[in-house]
Amino acid sequence: DVVCDNYRASQHGTSTHINSSDNGASQILQYLVTTADHCAEATVVGPAKFSADETRIAQLAPGGFARFRERTSTFDRAVSVTPVGDGSLSYAAMTDGRSVPFDAAMQGWLSQLLPEVLREAAINVPERVARLRAQGGVPAVLQEIGRMHSSSAKRAHYEELIKHGPTLSAGDAERIAQQVGTDLTSSGDLSSVLQMLPRSAVQSPGARRAIADALSKISSSGDRANTLQVLAPNADPDLLILLAN
């Protein structure tokens, strides 16, 4: 597996893995993303709770452990977190391989990295979508989705946005349809999200053009057929023509 020790700027990719027991007593989160300008990795062992704004760890279960690291061309930072007996957390910080205090600068760095890890791992999706929607409506949620690297994380946020909260307006449905075709590179993920769009919200010409464009980006013929089978039964004549084309 690629880790940040072997990071090269030419590498790109995202990998997240969550393993939890049936009763939630044990959980392991492993996260890795490499882009043109950074490599970030994280491991969280044991159930953890995070602050409402997702910028800090609020609680780690006894015996748990968390480590976060980011390497770029200009710095290499890491923070390890362990619980102590009174329920508080102990932090050990490193910069470029040297131990440093967990000061305001390191706290600020971790508060920027932690939200990235949580959204890419699709943790706290309902809370995140509700918070962003309350702050800036559907455009705010779409902006956050556009920042994500993981297709599965994007799909989880799209599904939450469509399934819950206020009914989508025609304008919001058009925004979703326009962005989803660019965001989701997986045929299965794209097909699933398109199938969830409410028929009442895709009546405007703009929304329909966006859906047609997104349909053309589904590379799997099976996924495309499944999507058409879901959309067609409740379509009016104009939408049927669009789907047929």
PDB file of C-alpha atoms in Angstrom:
ATOM      1  CA  ASP A   1       0.000   0.000   0.000  1.00  0.00           C
ATOM      2  CA  VAL A   2       1.095   3.561  -0.666  1.00  0.00           C
ATOM      3  CA  VAL A   3       1.804   5.540   2.505  1.00  0.00           C
ATOM      4  CA  CYS A   4       3.041   9.075   2.924  1.00  0.00           C
ATOM      5  CA  ASP A   5       6.601   7.867   3.522  1.00  0.00           C
ATOM      6  CA  ASN A   6       6.699   6.910  -0.152  1.00  0.00           C
ATOM      7  CA  TYR A   7       4.638   9.837  -1.413  1.00  0.00           C
ATOM      8  CA  ARG A   8       5.438  11.316  -4.811  1.00  0.00           C
ATOM      9  CA  ALA A   9       3.584  14.297  -6.232  1.00  0.00           C
ATOM     10  CA  SER A  10       2.681  12.280  -9.326  1.00  0.00           C
ATOM     11  CA  GLN A  11       0.549   9.888  -7.272  1.00  0.00           C
ATOM     12  CA  HIS A  12      -3.205  10.367  -7.046  1.00  0.00           C
ATOM     13  CA  GLY A  13      -5.792   8.305  -5.238  1.00  0.00           C
ATOM     14  CA  THR A  14      -8.145   7.898  -2.296  1.00  0.00           C
ATOM     15  CA  SER A  15      -8.595   4.913  -0.038  1.00  0.00           C
ATOM     16  CA  THR A  16     -10.841   4.620   3.001  1.00  0.00           C
ATOM     17  CA  HIS A  17     -11.675   1.531   5.003  1.00  0.00           C
ATOM     18  CA  ILE A  18     -13.944   1.212   8.029  1.00  0.00           C
ATOM     19  CA  ASN A  19     -14.278  -2.010   9.959  1.00  0.00           C
ATOM     20  CA  SER A  20     -16.679  -2.171  12.903  1.00  0.00           C
ATOM     21  CA  SER A  21     -18.194  -4.961  14.951  1.00  0.00           C
ATOM     22  CA  ASP A  22     -21.923  -5.624  15.005  1.00  0.00           C
ATOM     23  CA  ASN A  23     -22.338  -3.961  18.383  1.00  0.00           C
ATOM     24  CA  GLY A  24     -20.070  -1.036  17.541  1.00  0.00           C
ATOM     25  CA  ALA A  25     -17.708  -1.900  20.388  1.00  0.00           C
ATOM     26  CA  SER A  26     -14.706  -2.027  18.096  1.00  0.00           C
ATOM     27  CA  GLN A  27     -13.996   0.111  15.080  1.00  0.00           C
ATOM     28  CA  ILE A  28     -11.000   0.791  12.883  1.00  0.00           C
ATOM     29  CA  LEU A  29     -10.898   3.630  10.377  1.00  0.00           C
ATOM     30  CA  GLN A  30      -8.039   3.799   7.895  1.00  0.00           C
ATOM     31  CA  TYR A  31      -7.790   6.665   5.452  1.00  0.00           C
ATOM     32  CA  LEU A  32      -5.316   7.651   2.745  1.00  0.00           C
ATOM     33  CA  VAL A  33      -5.499  10.278   0.016  1.00  0.00           C
ATOM     34  CA  THR A  34      -2.803  11.447  -2.380  1.00  0.00           C
ATOM     35  CA  THR A  35      -3.218  14.431  -4.663  1.00  0.00           C
ATOM     36  CA  ALA A  36      -0.924  16.620  -6.716  1.00  0.00           C
ATOM     37  CA  ASP A  37       0.029  18.699  -3.690  1.00  0.00           C
ATOM     38  CA  HIS A  38      -0.275  16.496  -0.608  1.00  0.00           C
ATOM     39  CA  CYS A  39      -0.528  13.068   0.960  1.00  0.00           C
ATOM     40  CA  ALA A  40      -2.752  12.633   3.991  1.00  0.00           C
ATOM     41  CA  GLU A  41      -3.326   9.520   6.063  1.00  0.00           C
ATOM     42  CA  ALA A  42      -5.220   8.741   9.232  1.00  0.00           C
ATOM     43  CA  THR A  43      -5.935   5.776  11.468  1.00  0.00           C
ATOM     44  CA  VAL A  44      -8.538   5.786  14.243  1.00  0.00           C
ATOM     45  CA  VAL A  45      -8.819   2.685  16.413  1.00  0.00           C
ATOM     46  CA  GLY A  46     -11.839   2.351  18.652  1.00  0.00           C
ATOM     47  CA  PRO A  47     -15.116   4.309  18.733  1.00  0.00           C
ATOM     48  CA  ALA A  48     -14.561   8.062  18.633  1.00  0.00           C
ATOM     49  CA  LYS A  49     -16.749  11.134  18.969  1.00  0.00           C
ATOM     50  CA  PHE A  50     -16.039  14.447  17.301  1.00  0.00           C
ATOM     51  CA  SER A  51     -17.014  18.055  17.935  1.00  0.00           C
ATOM     52  CA  ALA A  52     -20.107  19.362  16.180  1.00  0.00           C
ATOM     53  CA  ASP A  53     -17.972  21.338  13.719  1.00  0.00           C
ATOM     54  CA  GLU A  54     -15.744  18.254  13.176  1.00  0.00           C
ATOM     55  CA  THR A  55     -12.539  20.164  13.886  1.00  0.00           C
ATOM     56  CA  ARG A  56     -11.438  18.153  16.949  1.00  0.00           C
ATOM     57  CA  ILE A  57     -11.799  14.783  18.636  1.00  0.00           C
ATOM     58  CA  ALA A  58     -14.184  15.063  21.569  1.00  0.00           C
ATOM     59  CA  GLN A  59     -13.752  11.543  22.919  1.00  0.00           C
ATOM     60  CA  LEU A  60     -11.780   8.353  22.317  1.00  0.00           C
ATOM     61  CA  ALA A  61     -12.754   5.056  23.911  1.00  0.00           C
ATOM     62  CA  PRO A  62     -10.338   3.585  26.486  1.00  0.00           C
ATOM     63  CA  GLY A  63      -7.622   1.691  24.640  1.00  0.00           C
ATOM     64  CA  GLY A  64      -8.293   3.682  21.485  1.00  0.00           C
ATOM     65  CA  PHE A  65      -5.755   5.507  19.369  1.00  0.00           C
ATOM     66  CA  ALA A  66      -5.715   8.035  16.545  1.00  0.00           C
ATOM     67  CA  ARG A  67      -2.959   9.259  14.258  1.00  0.00           C
ATOM     68  CA  PHE A  68      -3.094  11.895  11.533  1.00  0.00           C
ATOM     69  CA  ARG A  69      -0.387  12.854   9.089  1.00  0.00           C
ATOM     70  CA  GLU A  70      -0.032  15.173   6.117  1.00  0.00           C
ATOM     71  CA  ARG A  71       3.013  15.487   3.896  1.00  0.00           C
ATOM     72  CA  THR A  72       3.535  18.123   1.213  1.00  0.00           C
ATOM     73  CA  SER A  73       6.548  19.503  -0.605  1.00  0.00           C
ATOM     74  CA  THR A  74       7.040  22.028   2.231  1.00  0.00           C
ATOM     75  CA  PHE A  75       6.182  20.160   5.466  1.00  0.00           C
ATOM     76  CA  ASP A  76       5.541  16.783   7.091  1.00  0.00           C
ATOM     77  CA  ARG A  77       3.231  16.991  10.108  1.00  0.00           C
ATOM     78  CA  ALA A  78       1.756  14.295  12.323  1.00  0.00           C
ATOM     79  CA  VAL A  79      -0.298  14.114  15.512  1.00  0.00           C
ATOM     80  CA  SER A  80      -1.023  11.045  17.651  1.00  0.00           C
ATOM     81  CA  VAL A  81      -3.923  11.036  20.106  1.00  0.00           C
ATOM     82  CA  THR A  82      -4.504   8.677  23.031  1.00  0.00           C
ATOM     83  CA  PRO A  83      -7.080   8.740  25.846  1.00  0.00           C
ATOM     84  CA  VAL A  84      -5.962   9.069  29.430  1.00  0.00           C
ATOM     85  CA  GLY A  85      -7.634   7.824  32.588  1.00  0.00           C
ATOM     86  CA  ASP A  86      -9.716  10.906  33.378  1.00  0.00           C
ATOM     87  CA  GLY A  87     -11.365  10.932  29.951  1.00  0.00           C
ATOM     88  CA  SER A  88      -9.155  13.651  28.523  1.00  0.00           C
ATOM     89  CA  LEU A  89      -6.890  13.205  25.505  1.00  0.00           C
ATOM     90  CA  SER A  90      -3.108  13.271  25.198  1.00  0.00           C
ATOM     91  CA  TYR A  91      -1.520  14.691  22.035  1.00  0.00           C
ATOM     92  CA  ALA A  92       1.961  14.026  20.635  1.00  0.00           C
ATOM     93  CA  ALA A  93       2.962  16.191  17.667  1.00  0.00           C
ATOM     94  CA  MET A  94       5.780  15.964  15.136  1.00  0.00           C
ATOM     95  CA  THR A  95       6.972  18.244  12.344  1.00  0.00           C
ATOM     96  CA  ASP A  96       9.468  16.976   9.778  1.00  0.00           C
ATOM     97  CA  GLY A  97      10.319  14.032  12.037  1.00  0.00           C
ATOM     98  CA  ARG A  98      10.941  16.152  15.153  1.00  0.00           C
ATOM     99  CA  SER A  99       8.794  16.239  18.292  1.00  0.00           C
ATOM    100  CA  VAL A 100       7.118  19.614  18.729  1.00  0.00           C
ATOM    101  CA  PRO A 101       4.531  21.030  21.140  1.00  0.00           C
ATOM    102  CA  PHE A 102       0.877  20.561  20.285  1.00  0.00           C
ATOM    103  CA  ASP A 103       0.531  24.319  20.071  1.00  0.00           C
ATOM    104  CA  ALA A 104      -1.928  26.603  18.305  1.00  0.00           C
ATOM    105  CA  ALA A 105      -0.264  26.031  14.940  1.00  0.00           C
ATOM    106  CA  MET A 106      -0.538  22.238  15.204  1.00  0.00           C
ATOM    107  CA  GLN A 107      -4.072  22.476  16.562  1.00  0.00           C
ATOM    108  CA  GLY A 108      -5.016  24.649  13.610  1.00  0.00           C
ATOM    109  CA  TRP A 109      -3.476  22.178  11.181  1.00  0.00           C
ATOM    110  CA  LEU A 110      -5.357  19.237  12.722  1.00  0.00           C
ATOM    111  CA  SER A 111      -8.617  21.205  12.696  1.00  0.00           C
ATOM    112  CA  GLN A 112      -8.202  21.559   8.906  1.00  0.00           C
ATOM    113  CA  LEU A 113      -7.278  17.928   8.254  1.00  0.00           C
ATOM    114  CA  LEU A 114      -9.839  16.207  10.481  1.00  0.00           C
ATOM    115  CA  PRO A 115     -12.941  17.414   8.552  1.00  0.00           C
ATOM    116  CA  GLU A 116     -11.332  16.120   5.338  1.00  0.00           C
ATOM    117  CA  VAL A 117     -10.850  12.677   6.862  1.00  0.00           C
ATOM    118  CA  LEU A 118     -14.409  12.506   8.205  1.00  0.00           C
ATOM    119  CA  ARG A 119     -16.087  13.578   4.979  1.00  0.00           C
ATOM    120  CA  GLU A 120     -13.959  11.260   2.809  1.00  0.00           C
ATOM    121  CA  ALA A 121     -14.766   8.342   5.124  1.00  0.00           C
ATOM    122  CA  ALA A 122     -18.481   9.287   4.970  1.00  0.00           C
ATOM    123  CA  ILE A 123     -18.690   9.637   8.754  1.00  0.00           C
ATOM    124  CA  ASN A 124     -21.453  11.851  10.208  1.00  0.00           C
ATOM    125  CA  VAL A 125     -23.040  12.333   6.773  1.00  0.00           C
ATOM    126  CA  PRO A 126     -26.585  13.199   8.002  1.00  0.00           C
ATOM    127  CA  GLU A 127     -25.275  15.742  10.503  1.00  0.00           C
ATOM    128  CA  ARG A 128     -22.905  17.302   7.975  1.00  0.00           C
ATOM    129  CA  VAL A 129     -25.516  17.636   5.227  1.00  0.00           C
ATOM    130  CA  ALA A 130     -28.084  19.097   7.635  1.00  0.00           C
ATOM    131  CA  ARG A 131     -25.561  21.604   9.014  1.00  0.00           C
ATOM    132  CA  LEU A 132     -24.403  22.755   5.593  1.00  0.00           C
ATOM    133  CA  ARG A 133     -27.936  22.957   4.247  1.00  0.00           C
ATOM    134  CA  ALA A 134     -28.979  25.112   7.196  1.00  0.00           C
ATOM    135  CA  GLN A 135     -25.990  27.392   6.593  1.00  0.00           C
ATOM    136  CA  GLY A 136     -26.160  27.815   2.839  1.00  0.00           C
ATOM    137  CA  GLY A 137     -28.860  25.627   1.328  1.00  0.00           C
ATOM    138  CA  VAL A 138     -28.268  23.006  -1.354  1.00  0.00           C
ATOM    139  CA  PRO A 139     -25.440  25.022  -2.995  1.00  0.00           C
ATOM    140  CA  ALA A 140     -23.409  24.774   0.239  1.00  0.00           C
ATOM    141  CA  VAL A 141     -23.813  20.989   0.301  1.00  0.00           C
ATOM    142  CA  LEU A 142     -22.866  20.700  -3.357  1.00  0.00           C
ATOM    143  CA  GLN A 143     -19.770  22.837  -2.774  1.00  0.00           C
ATOM    144  CA  GLU A 144     -18.673  20.458  -0.006  1.00  0.00           C
ATOM    145  CA  ILE A 145     -19.339  17.402  -2.195  1.00  0.00           C
ATOM    146  CA  GLY A 146     -17.269  18.983  -4.950  1.00  0.00           C
ATOM    147  CA  ARG A 147     -14.268  19.076  -2.596  1.00  0.00           C
ATOM    148  CA  MET A 148     -14.367  15.321  -1.953  1.00  0.00           C
ATOM    149  CA  HIS A 149     -12.124  12.769  -3.633  1.00  0.00           C
ATOM    150  CA  SER A 150     -13.943   9.513  -2.809  1.00  0.00           C
ATOM    151  CA  SER A 151     -16.789   8.576  -5.163  1.00  0.00           C
ATOM    152  CA  SER A 152     -18.502   6.534  -2.438  1.00  0.00           C
ATOM    153  CA  ALA A 153     -18.369   9.491  -0.040  1.00  0.00           C
ATOM    154  CA  LYS A 154     -19.860  11.756  -2.701  1.00  0.00           C
ATOM    155  CA  ARG A 155     -22.646   9.258  -3.326  1.00  0.00           C
ATOM    156  CA  ALA A 156     -23.455   9.025   0.393  1.00  0.00           C
ATOM    157  CA  HIS A 157     -23.761  12.815   0.638  1.00  0.00           C
ATOM    158  CA  TYR A 158     -25.884  13.068  -2.521  1.00  0.00           C
ATOM    159  CA  GLU A 159     -28.235  10.373  -1.230  1.00  0.00           C
ATOM    160  CA  GLU A 160     -28.603  12.123   2.118  1.00  0.00           C
ATOM    161  CA  LEU A 161     -29.230  15.461   0.398  1.00  0.00           C
ATOM    162  CA  ILE A 162     -31.976  14.000  -1.794  1.00  0.00           C
ATOM    163  CA  LYS A 163     -33.658  11.715   0.746  1.00  0.00           C
ATOM    164  CA  HIS A 164     -33.891  14.006   3.769  1.00  0.00           C
ATOM    165  CA  GLY A 165     -34.643  17.604   4.575  1.00  0.00           C
ATOM    166  CA  PRO A 166     -36.905  20.021   2.689  1.00  0.00           C
ATOM    167  CA  THR A 167     -38.302  19.002  -0.692  1.00  0.00           C
ATOM    168  CA  LEU A 168     -35.958  19.889  -3.510  1.00  0.00           C
ATOM    169  CA  SER A 169     -36.968  22.805  -5.693  1.00  0.00           C
ATOM    170  CA  ALA A 170     -36.656  22.595  -9.462  1.00  0.00           C
ATOM    171  CA  GLY A 171     -33.597  24.839  -9.239  1.00  0.00           C
ATOM    172  CA  ASP A 172     -31.941  22.623  -6.636  1.00  0.00           C
ATOM    173  CA  ALA A 173     -32.687  19.485  -8.652  1.00  0.00           C
ATOM    174  CA  GLU A 174     -31.122  21.122 -11.688  1.00  0.00           C
ATOM    175  CA  ARG A 175     -28.009  22.016  -9.675  1.00  0.00           C
ATOM    176  CA  ILE A 176     -27.707  18.430  -8.424  1.00  0.00           C
ATOM    177  CA  ALA A 177     -28.225  16.934 -11.876  1.00  0.00           C
ATOM    178  CA  GLN A 178     -25.645  19.271 -13.390  1.00  0.00           C
ATOM    179  CA  GLN A 179     -22.975  18.500 -10.796  1.00  0.00           C
ATOM    180  CA  VAL A 180     -23.544  14.792 -10.227  1.00  0.00           C
ATOM    181  CA  GLY A 181     -22.527  13.841 -13.751  1.00  0.00           C
ATOM    182  CA  THR A 182     -19.145  15.464 -13.175  1.00  0.00           C
ATOM    183  CA  ASP A 183     -18.664  14.382  -9.574  1.00  0.00           C
ATOM    184  CA  LEU A 184     -19.420  10.665  -9.805  1.00  0.00           C
ATOM    185  CA  THR A 185     -17.068   8.644 -11.977  1.00  0.00           C
ATOM    186  CA  SER A 186     -18.596   5.303 -10.940  1.00  0.00           C
ATOM    187  CA  SER A 187     -21.487   4.206 -13.168  1.00  0.00           C
ATOM    188  CA  GLY A 188     -23.182   2.506 -10.233  1.00  0.00           C
ATOM    189  CA  ASP A 189     -22.927   5.576  -7.999  1.00  0.00           C
ATOM    190  CA  LEU A 190     -24.147   7.919 -10.739  1.00  0.00           C
ATOM    191  CA  SER A 191     -27.031   5.614 -11.632  1.00  0.00           C
ATOM    192  CA  SER A 192     -28.105   5.307  -8.000  1.00  0.00           C
ATOM    193  CA  VAL A 193     -28.218   9.053  -7.413  1.00  0.00           C
ATOM    194  CA  LEU A 194     -30.095   9.808 -10.642  1.00  0.00           C
ATOM    195  CA  GLN A 195     -32.714   7.219  -9.753  1.00  0.00           C
ATOM    196  CA  MET A 196     -33.354   8.985  -6.451  1.00  0.00           C
ATOM    197  CA  LEU A 197     -34.191  12.377  -7.951  1.00  0.00           C
ATOM    198  CA  PRO A 198     -37.908  13.059  -7.352  1.00  0.00           C
ATOM    199  CA  ARG A 199     -39.907  13.304 -10.561  1.00  0.00           C
ATOM    200  CA  SER A 200     -41.622  16.462  -9.309  1.00  0.00           C
ATOM    201  CA  ALA A 201     -38.259  18.207  -9.161  1.00  0.00           C
ATOM    202  CA  VAL A 202     -37.092  17.465 -12.701  1.00  0.00           C
ATOM    203  CA  GLN A 203     -39.715  19.251 -14.727  1.00  0.00           C
ATOM    204  CA  SER A 204     -37.732  22.313 -15.798  1.00  0.00           C
ATOM    205  CA  PRO A 205     -35.947  22.243 -19.170  1.00  0.00           C
ATOM    206  CA  GLY A 206     -32.627  22.903 -17.459  1.00  0.00           C
ATOM    207  CA  ALA A 207     -33.018  19.983 -15.055  1.00  0.00           C
ATOM    208  CA  ARG A 208     -33.973  17.677 -17.890  1.00  0.00           C
ATOM    209  CA  ARG A 209     -31.000  18.691 -20.009  1.00  0.00           C
ATOM    210  CA  ALA A 210     -28.758  18.081 -17.012  1.00  0.00           C
ATOM    211  CA  ILE A 211     -30.241  14.610 -16.495  1.00  0.00           C
ATOM    212  CA  ALA A 212     -29.753  13.755 -20.158  1.00  0.00           C
ATOM    213  CA  ASP A 213     -26.128  14.841 -19.950  1.00  0.00           C
ATOM    214  CA  ALA A 214     -25.587  12.801 -16.762  1.00  0.00           C
ATOM    215  CA  LEU A 215     -27.205   9.727 -18.348  1.00  0.00           C
ATOM    216  CA  SER A 216     -24.741   9.929 -21.225  1.00  0.00           C
ATOM    217  CA  LYS A 217     -21.892   9.637 -18.706  1.00  0.00           C
ATOM    218  CA  ILE A 218     -23.067   6.283 -17.332  1.00  0.00           C
ATOM    219  CA  SER A 219     -20.595   3.966 -19.028  1.00  0.00           C
ATOM    220  CA  SER A 220     -22.235   0.683 -17.987  1.00  0.00           C
ATOM    221  CA  SER A 221     -25.109  -0.323 -20.268  1.00  0.00           C
ATOM    222  CA  GLY A 222     -26.678  -2.261 -17.391  1.00  0.00           C
ATOM    223  CA  ASP A 223     -26.588   0.738 -15.050  1.00  0.00           C
ATOM    224  CA  ARG A 224     -27.963   2.953 -17.813  1.00  0.00           C
ATOM    225  CA  ALA A 225     -30.823   0.522 -18.470  1.00  0.00           C
ATOM    226  CA  ASN A 226     -31.655   0.302 -14.770  1.00  0.00           C
ATOM    227  CA  THR A 227     -31.746   4.078 -14.523  1.00  0.00           C
ATOM    228  CA  LEU A 228     -34.058   4.409 -17.511  1.00  0.00           C
ATOM    229  CA  GLN A 229     -36.377   1.738 -16.113  1.00  0.00           C
ATOM    230  CA  VAL A 230     -36.756   3.759 -12.917  1.00  0.00           C
ATOM    231  CA  LEU A 231     -37.157   7.156 -14.590  1.00  0.00           C
ATOM    232  CA  ALA A 232     -39.448   6.159 -17.457  1.00  0.00           C
ATOM    233  CA  PRO A 233     -42.646   4.893 -15.754  1.00  0.00           C
ATOM    234  CA  ASN A 234     -43.529   8.281 -14.232  1.00  0.00           C
ATOM    235  CA  ALA A 235     -42.202  10.415 -17.089  1.00  0.00           C
ATOM    236  CA  ASP A 236     -44.398  12.713 -19.180  1.00  0.00           C
ATOM    237  CA  PRO A 237     -44.171  12.564 -22.994  1.00  0.00           C
ATOM    238  CA  ASP A 238     -41.446  15.218 -23.235  1.00  0.00           C
ATOM    239  CA  LEU A 239     -39.258  13.450 -20.658  1.00  0.00           C
ATOM    240  CA  LEU A 240     -39.865  10.096 -22.336  1.00  0.00           C
ATOM    241  CA  ILE A 241     -38.531  11.497 -25.593  1.00  0.00           C
ATOM    242  CA  LEU A 242     -35.463  12.774 -23.777  1.00  0.00           C
ATOM    243  CA  LEU A 243     -34.876   9.392 -22.141  1.00  0.00           C
ATOM    244  CA  ALA A 244     -35.368   7.568 -25.423  1.00  0.00           C
ATOM    245  CA  ASN A 245     -32.780   9.736 -27.102  1.00  0.00           C
TER     246      ASN A 245
END
